[in-house]
CSV table of C-alpha atoms in Angstrom, one decimal:
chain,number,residue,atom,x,y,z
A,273,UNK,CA,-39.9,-0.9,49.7
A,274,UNK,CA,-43.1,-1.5,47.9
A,275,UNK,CA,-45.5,-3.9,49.1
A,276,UNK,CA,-44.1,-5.3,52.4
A,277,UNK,CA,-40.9,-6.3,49.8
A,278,UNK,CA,-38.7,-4.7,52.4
A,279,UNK,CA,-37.1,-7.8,53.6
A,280,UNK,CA,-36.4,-9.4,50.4
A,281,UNK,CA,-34.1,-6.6,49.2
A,282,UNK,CA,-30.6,-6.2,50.6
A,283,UNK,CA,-29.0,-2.4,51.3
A,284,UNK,CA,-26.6,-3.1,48.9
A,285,UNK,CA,-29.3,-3.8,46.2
A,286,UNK,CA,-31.2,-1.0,47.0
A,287,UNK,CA,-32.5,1.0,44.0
A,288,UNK,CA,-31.3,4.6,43.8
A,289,UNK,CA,-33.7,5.5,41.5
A,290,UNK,CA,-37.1,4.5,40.0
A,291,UNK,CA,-38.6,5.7,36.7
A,292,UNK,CA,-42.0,4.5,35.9
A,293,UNK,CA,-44.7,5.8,34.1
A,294,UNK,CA,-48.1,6.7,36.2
A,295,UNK,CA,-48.9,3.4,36.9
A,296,UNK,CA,-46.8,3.3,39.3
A,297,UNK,CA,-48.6,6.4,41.6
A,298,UNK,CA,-52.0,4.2,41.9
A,299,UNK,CA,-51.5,1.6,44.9
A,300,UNK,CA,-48.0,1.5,45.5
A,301,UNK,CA,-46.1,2.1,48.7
A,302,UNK,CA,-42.6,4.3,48.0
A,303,UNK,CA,-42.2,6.3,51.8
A,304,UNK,CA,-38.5,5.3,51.3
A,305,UNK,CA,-37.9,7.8,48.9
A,306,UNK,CA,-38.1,11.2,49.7
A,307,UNK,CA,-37.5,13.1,46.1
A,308,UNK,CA,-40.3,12.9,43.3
A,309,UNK,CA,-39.3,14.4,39.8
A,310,UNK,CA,-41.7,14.5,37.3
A,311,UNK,CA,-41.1,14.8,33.4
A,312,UNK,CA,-44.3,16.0,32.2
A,313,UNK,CA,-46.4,18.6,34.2
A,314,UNK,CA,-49.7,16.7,33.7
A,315,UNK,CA,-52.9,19.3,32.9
A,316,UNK,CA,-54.4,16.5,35.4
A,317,UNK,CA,-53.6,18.1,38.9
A,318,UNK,CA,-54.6,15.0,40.2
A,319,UNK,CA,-52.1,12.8,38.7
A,320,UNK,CA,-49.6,15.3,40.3
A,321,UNK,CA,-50.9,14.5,43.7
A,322,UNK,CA,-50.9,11.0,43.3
A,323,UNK,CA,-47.2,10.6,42.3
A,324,UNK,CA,-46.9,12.6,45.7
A,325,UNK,CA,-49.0,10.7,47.8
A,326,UNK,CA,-47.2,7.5,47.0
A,327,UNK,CA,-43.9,8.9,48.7
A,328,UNK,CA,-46.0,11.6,51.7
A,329,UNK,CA,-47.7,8.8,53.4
A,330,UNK,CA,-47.2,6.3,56.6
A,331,UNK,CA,-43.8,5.5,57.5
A,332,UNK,CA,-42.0,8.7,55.8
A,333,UNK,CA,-39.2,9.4,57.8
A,334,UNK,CA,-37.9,12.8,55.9
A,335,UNK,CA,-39.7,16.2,57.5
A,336,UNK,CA,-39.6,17.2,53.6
A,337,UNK,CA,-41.1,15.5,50.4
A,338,UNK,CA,-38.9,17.4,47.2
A,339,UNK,CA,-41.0,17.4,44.0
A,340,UNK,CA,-39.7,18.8,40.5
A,341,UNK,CA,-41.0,19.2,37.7
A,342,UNK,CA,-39.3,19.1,33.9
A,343,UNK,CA,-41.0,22.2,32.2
A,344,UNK,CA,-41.1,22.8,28.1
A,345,UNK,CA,-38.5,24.9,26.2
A,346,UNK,CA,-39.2,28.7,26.9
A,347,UNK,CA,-40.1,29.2,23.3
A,348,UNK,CA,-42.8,26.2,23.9
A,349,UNK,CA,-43.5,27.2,27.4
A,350,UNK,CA,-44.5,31.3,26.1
A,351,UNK,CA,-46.6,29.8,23.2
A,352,UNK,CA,-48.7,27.1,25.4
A,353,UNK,CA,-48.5,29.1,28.8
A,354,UNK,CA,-49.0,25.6,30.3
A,355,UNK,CA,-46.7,26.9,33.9
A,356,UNK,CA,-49.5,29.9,34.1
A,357,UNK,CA,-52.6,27.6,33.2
A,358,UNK,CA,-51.7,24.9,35.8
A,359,UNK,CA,-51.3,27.5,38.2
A,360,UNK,CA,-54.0,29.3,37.1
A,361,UNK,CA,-56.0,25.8,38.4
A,362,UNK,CA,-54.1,25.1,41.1
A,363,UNK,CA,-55.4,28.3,42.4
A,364,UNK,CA,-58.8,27.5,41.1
A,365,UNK,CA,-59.4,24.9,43.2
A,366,UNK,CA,-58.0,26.4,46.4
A,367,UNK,CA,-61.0,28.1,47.0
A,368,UNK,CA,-61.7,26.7,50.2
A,369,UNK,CA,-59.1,26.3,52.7
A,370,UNK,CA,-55.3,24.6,52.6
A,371,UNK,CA,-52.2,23.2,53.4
A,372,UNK,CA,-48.4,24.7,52.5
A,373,UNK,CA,-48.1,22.5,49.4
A,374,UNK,CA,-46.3,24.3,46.1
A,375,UNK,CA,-45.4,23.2,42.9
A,376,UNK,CA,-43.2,25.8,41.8
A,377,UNK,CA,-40.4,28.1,44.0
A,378,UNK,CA,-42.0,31.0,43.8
A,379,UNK,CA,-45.5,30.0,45.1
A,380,UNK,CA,-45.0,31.6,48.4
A,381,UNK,CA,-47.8,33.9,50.6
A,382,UNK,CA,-50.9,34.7,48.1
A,383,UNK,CA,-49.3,32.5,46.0
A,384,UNK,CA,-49.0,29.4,47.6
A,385,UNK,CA,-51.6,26.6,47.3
A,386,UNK,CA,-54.1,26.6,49.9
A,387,UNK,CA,-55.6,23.6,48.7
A,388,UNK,CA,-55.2,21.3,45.5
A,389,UNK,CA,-59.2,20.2,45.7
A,390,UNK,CA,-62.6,21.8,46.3
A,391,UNK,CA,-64.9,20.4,48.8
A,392,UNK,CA,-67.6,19.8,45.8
A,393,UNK,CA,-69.8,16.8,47.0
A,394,UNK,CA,-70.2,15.3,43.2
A,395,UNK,CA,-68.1,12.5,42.7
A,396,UNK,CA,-65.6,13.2,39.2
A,397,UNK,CA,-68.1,15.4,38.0
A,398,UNK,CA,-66.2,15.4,34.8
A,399,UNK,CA,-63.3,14.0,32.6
A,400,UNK,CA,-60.0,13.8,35.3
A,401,UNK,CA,-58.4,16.4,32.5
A,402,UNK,CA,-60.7,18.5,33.0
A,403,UNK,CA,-61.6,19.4,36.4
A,404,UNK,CA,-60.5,17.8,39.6
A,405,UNK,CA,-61.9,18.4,43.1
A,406,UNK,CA,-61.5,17.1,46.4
A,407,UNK,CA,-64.2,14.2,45.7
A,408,UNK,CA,-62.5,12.7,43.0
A,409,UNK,CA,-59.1,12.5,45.6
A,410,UNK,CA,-61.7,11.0,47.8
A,411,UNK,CA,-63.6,8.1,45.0
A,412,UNK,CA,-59.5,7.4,44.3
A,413,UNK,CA,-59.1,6.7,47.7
A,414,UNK,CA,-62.7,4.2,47.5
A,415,UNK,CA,-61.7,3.0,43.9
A,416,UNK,CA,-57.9,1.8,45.4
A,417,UNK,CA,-59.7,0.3,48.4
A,418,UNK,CA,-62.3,-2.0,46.8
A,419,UNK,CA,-59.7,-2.9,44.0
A,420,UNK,CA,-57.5,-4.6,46.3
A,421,UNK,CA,-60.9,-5.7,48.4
A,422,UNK,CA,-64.2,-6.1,46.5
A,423,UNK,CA,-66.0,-6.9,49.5
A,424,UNK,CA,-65.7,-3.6,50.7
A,425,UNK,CA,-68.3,-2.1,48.1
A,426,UNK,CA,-71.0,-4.2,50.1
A,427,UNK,CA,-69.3,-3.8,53.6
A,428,UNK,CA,-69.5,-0.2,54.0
A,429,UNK,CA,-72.4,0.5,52.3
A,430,UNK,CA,-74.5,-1.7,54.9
A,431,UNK,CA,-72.6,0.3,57.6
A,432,UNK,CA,-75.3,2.6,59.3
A,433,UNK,CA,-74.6,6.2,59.9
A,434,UNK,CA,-72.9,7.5,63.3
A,435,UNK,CA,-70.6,4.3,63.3
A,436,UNK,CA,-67.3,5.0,64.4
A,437,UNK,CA,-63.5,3.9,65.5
A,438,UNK,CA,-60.2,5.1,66.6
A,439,UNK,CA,-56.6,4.5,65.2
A,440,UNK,CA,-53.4,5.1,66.2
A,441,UNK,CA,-51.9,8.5,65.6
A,442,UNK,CA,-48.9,10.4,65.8
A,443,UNK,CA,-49.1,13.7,67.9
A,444,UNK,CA,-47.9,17.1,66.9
A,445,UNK,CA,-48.1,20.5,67.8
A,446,UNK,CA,-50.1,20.9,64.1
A,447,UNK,CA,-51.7,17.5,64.0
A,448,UNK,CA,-52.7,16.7,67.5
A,449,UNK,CA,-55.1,13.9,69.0
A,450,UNK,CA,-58.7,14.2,68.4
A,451,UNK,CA,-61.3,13.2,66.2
A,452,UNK,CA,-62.4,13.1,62.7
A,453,UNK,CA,-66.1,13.8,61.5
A,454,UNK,CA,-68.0,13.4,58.2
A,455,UNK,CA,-71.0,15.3,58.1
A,456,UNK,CA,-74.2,15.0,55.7
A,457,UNK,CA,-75.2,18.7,56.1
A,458,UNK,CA,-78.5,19.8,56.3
A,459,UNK,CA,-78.2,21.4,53.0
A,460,UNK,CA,-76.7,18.4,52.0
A,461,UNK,CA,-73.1,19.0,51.6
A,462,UNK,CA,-70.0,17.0,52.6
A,463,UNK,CA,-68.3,18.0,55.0
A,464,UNK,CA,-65.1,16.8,57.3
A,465,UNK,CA,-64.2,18.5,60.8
A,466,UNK,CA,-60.8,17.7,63.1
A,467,UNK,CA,-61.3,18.5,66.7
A,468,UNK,CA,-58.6,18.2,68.8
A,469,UNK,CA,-59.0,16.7,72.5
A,470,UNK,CA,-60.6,19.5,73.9
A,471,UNK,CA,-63.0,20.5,71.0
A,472,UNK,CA,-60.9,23.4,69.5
A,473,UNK,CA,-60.5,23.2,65.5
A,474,UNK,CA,-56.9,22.0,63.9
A,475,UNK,CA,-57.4,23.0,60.4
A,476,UNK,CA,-60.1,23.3,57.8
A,477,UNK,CA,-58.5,21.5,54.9
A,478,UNK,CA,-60.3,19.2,53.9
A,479,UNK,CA,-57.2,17.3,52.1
A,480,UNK,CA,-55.7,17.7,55.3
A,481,UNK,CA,-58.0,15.9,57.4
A,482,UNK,CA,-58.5,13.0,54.4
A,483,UNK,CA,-54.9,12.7,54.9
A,484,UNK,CA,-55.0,12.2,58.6
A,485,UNK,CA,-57.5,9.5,58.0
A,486,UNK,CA,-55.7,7.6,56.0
A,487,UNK,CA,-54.3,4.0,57.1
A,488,UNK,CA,-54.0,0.5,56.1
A,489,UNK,CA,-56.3,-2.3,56.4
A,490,UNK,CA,-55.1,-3.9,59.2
A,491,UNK,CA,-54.2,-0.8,61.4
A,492,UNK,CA,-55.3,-1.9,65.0
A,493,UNK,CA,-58.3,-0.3,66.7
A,494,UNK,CA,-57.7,1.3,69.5
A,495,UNK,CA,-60.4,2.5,72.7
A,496,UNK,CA,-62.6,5.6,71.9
A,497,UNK,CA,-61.4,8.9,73.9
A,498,UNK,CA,-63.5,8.9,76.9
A,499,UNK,CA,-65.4,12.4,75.4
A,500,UNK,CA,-65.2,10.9,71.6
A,501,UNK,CA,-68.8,11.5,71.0
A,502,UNK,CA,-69.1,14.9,73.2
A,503,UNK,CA,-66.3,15.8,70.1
A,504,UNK,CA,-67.7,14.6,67.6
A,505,UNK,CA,-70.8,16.5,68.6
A,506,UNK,CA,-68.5,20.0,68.9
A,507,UNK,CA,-67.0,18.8,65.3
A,508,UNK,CA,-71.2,19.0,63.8
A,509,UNK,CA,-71.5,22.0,65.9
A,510,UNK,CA,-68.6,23.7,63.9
A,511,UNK,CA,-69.9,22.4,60.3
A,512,UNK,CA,-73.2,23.9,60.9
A,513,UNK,CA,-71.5,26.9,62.0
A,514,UNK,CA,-69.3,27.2,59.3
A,515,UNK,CA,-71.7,26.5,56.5
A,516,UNK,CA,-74.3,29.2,58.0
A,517,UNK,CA,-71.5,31.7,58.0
A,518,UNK,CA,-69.5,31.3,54.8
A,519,UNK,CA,-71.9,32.2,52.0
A,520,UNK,CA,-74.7,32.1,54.0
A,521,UNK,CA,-78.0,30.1,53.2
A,522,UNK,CA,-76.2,29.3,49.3
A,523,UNK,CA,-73.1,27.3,51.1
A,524,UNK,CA,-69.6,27.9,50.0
A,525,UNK,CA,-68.8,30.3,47.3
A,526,UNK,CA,-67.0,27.3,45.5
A,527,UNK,CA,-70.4,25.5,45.4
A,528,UNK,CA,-72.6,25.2,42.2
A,529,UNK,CA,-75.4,27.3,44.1
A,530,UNK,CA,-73.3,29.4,45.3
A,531,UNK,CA,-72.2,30.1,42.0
A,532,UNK,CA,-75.1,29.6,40.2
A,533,UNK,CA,-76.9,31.7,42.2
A,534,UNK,CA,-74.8,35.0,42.2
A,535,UNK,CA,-74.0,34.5,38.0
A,536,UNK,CA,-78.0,34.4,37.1
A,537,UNK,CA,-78.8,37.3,40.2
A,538,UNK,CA,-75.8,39.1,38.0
A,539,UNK,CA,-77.5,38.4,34.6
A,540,UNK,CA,-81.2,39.1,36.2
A,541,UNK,CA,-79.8,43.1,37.0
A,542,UNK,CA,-78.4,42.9,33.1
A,543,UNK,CA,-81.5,42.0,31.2
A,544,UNK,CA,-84.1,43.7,33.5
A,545,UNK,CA,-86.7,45.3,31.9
A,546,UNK,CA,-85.7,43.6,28.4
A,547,UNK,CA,-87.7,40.5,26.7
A,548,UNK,CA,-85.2,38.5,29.1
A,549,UNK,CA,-86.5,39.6,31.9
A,550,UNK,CA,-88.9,37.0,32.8
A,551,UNK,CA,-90.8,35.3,35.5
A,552,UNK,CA,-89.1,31.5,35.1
A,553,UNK,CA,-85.7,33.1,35.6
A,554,UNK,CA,-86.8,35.0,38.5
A,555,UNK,CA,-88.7,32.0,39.8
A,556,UNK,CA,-85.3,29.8,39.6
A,557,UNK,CA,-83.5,32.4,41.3
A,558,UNK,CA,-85.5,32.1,44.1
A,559,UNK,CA,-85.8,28.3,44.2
A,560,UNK,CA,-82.1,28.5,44.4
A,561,UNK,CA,-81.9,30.7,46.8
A,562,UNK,CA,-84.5,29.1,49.3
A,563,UNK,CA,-83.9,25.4,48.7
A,564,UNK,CA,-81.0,22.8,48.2
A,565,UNK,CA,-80.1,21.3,44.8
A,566,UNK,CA,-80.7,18.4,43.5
A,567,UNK,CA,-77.7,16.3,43.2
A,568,UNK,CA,-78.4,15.8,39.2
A,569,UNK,CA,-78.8,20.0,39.1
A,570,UNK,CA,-75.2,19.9,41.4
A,571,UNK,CA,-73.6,17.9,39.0
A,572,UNK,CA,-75.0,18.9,35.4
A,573,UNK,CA,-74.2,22.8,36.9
A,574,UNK,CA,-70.7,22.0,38.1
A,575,UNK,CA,-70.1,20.7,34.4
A,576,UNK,CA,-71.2,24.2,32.6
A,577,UNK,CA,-69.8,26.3,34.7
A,578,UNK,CA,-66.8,24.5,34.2
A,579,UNK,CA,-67.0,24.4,30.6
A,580,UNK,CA,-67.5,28.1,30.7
A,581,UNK,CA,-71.5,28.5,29.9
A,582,UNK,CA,-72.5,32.0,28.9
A,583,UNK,CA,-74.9,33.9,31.4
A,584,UNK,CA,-78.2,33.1,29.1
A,585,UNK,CA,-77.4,29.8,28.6
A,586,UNK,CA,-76.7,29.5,32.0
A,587,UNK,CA,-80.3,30.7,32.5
A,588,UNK,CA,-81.9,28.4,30.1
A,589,UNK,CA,-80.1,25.4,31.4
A,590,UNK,CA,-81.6,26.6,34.6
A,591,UNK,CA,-84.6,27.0,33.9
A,592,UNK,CA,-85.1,23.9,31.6
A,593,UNK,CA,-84.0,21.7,35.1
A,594,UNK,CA,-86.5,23.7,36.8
A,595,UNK,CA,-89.1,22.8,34.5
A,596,UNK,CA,-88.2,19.4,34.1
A,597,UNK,CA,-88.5,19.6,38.4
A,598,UNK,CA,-84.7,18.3,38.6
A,599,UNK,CA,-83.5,21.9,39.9
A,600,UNK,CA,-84.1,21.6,43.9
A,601,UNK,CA,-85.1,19.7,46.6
A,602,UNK,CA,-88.8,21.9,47.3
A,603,UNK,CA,-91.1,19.1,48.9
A,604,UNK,CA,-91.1,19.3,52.2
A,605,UNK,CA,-90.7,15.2,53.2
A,606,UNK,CA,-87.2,15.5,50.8
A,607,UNK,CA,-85.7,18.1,52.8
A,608,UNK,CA,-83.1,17.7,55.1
A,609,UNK,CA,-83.7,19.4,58.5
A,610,UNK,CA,-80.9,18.2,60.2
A,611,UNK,CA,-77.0,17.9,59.9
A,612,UNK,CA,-76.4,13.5,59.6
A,613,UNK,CA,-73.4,12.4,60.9
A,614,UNK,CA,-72.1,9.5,58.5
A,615,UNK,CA,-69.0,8.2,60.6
A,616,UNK,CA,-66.2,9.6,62.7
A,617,UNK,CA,-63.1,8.4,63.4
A,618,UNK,CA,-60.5,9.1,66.7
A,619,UNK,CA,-57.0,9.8,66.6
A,620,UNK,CA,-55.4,8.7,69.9
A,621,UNK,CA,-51.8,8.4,70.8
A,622,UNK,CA,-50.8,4.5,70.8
A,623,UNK,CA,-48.3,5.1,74.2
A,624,UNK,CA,-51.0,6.8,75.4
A,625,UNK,CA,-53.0,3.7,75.2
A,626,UNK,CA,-50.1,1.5,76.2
């Protein structure tokens, strides 16, 4: 039941079913049921994977969580396309890596959803209609916590970097012991990493590993692994690695200077040798290319691109951030030369322990 309310209700009082409205997918605890159905298929992927996560958390017993979804007439459906559009997202914003999550039958192979967020480090860069990304999973996560306990807010922000702790986990083959890391890279991305006991990677999902972090406040902490912080130093190793590698010095292709970067070199081939051809553009090219963004350039970018900016006004916005020295990070004492390693935390078998 809900809220520790376990005790209070008998078996033969048991509720069968539960219809609420989305209230009920922000806080509440519902791993006794097993089947989710939802009426409307919310434009809001997010509000999809709440309603979810209230049922796929600690203490679910069933190896599979059923979620349907009620969709339009087909003579509404063919006129608003709203199946193909929320697919059309879903697979938007797998653009990283994934899990085996689908929201409808035939999502299988190319189709299924490797991941519902992006590993974008702006937190709800825009409305929750309109775009949703792993951060803003993440800031619901924060948002329910210091709700329920204001004194977080000032807690962990006086926490210093590196700090660290291990909880109890389950052990599987696909989710085995190990540790958790959240990185500051030195391009200044986000990033998480899951190492299992000998160092190997378990998955690159970055849902995947917020899921495995997930516990209540008054989970027990348990003792470190005895190579915790030789892990956790593999875990950084494999960030770095993995940022170098997949899109190179820009970051990952789902990044706003990844993006950014390849749409203006794209317009700068279209308009050369025209009156658009000009030195700012090609001087923001290279800023882009050579130094991080600012996180006010990562956010205002993430919103046009999102809102489907042209190529020239892509350009102008560029260059008018550029201008306004808001673009990137180009002084030497601001850059980041190394990766930061915020916090990490262990997963360890509790009869392990015992």
């Amino acid at each position: 039941m809900s809220n520790n309310k376990r005790t209070q209700v008998t078996p033969d009082r048991e509720l069968d079913v539960l219809i609420a409205i989305d209230i009920l997918s922000e806080g509440q605890k519902l791993q006794y049921a097993a089947i989710v159905v939802n009426y409307d298929l919310s434009w809001a992927v997010i509000r999809l994977v709440q309603r979810a996560g209230r049922v796929d958390r600690i203490g679910q017993q069933a190896e599979t969580i059923l979620c349907y979804s009620f969709l339009p007439a087909d003579g509404v459906e063919r006129i608003i396309r709203l199946r193909a559009r929320v697919r059309q997202r879903l697979q938007e914003n797998a653009e990283v890596v994934g899990t085996d999550e689908a929201f409808f039958e035939d999502d299988h192979n190319d189709q299924a959803i490797r991941d519902l967020f992006t590993e974008k480090a702006g937190i709800l860069d825009g409305d929750a209609d309109t775009e949703v990304d792993l951060s803003s999973y993440a800031f619901q996560i924060w948002k329910n916590a210091i709700d329920c306990n204001p004194s977080l807010q000032k807690i962990i922000a006086d926490l210093p970097n590196v700090v660290y702790s291990t909880k109890p986990h389950v052990s599987r083959i696909e989710q085995p012991e190990g540790v958790l890391v959240y990185v500051r890279t030195a391009k200044g991305n986000d990033a998480l990493a899951w190492v299992d006991k000998h160092g190997n990677p378990v998955t690159e999902s970055q849902f995947a590993i917020l899921r495995a972090a997930m516990c209540e406040p008054d989970t027990p902490a348990l003792p470190r692994h005895d190579n915790h912080h030789t892990l956790v130093h593999q875990g950084v190793e494999r960030i770095a690695s993995e940022e170098k590698s997949i899109g190179g010095q820009l970051g990952r292709p789902s990044g706003a200077r990844f993006r950014t970067y390849e749409r203006l070199k794209r317009y700068a081939d279209e308009v050369k040798g025209t009156l658009f051809d000009t030195q700012q553009l090609c001087r923001a090219i290279e800023d882009i290319y050579s130094y991080p963004l600012r996180q006010v350039a990562i956010d205002i970018l993430n919103r046009q691109l999102r809102s489907g900016i042209s190529d020239a006004d892509l350009a102008q916005r560029v260059i008018d951030l550029r201008d306004e020295d808001r673009l990137c990070i180009i002084h030497e004492e601001e850059e980041m030369q190394e990766p930061r390693i915020i916090c990490s935390l262990g997963l360890r078998d509790s009869e392990e322990v015992s």
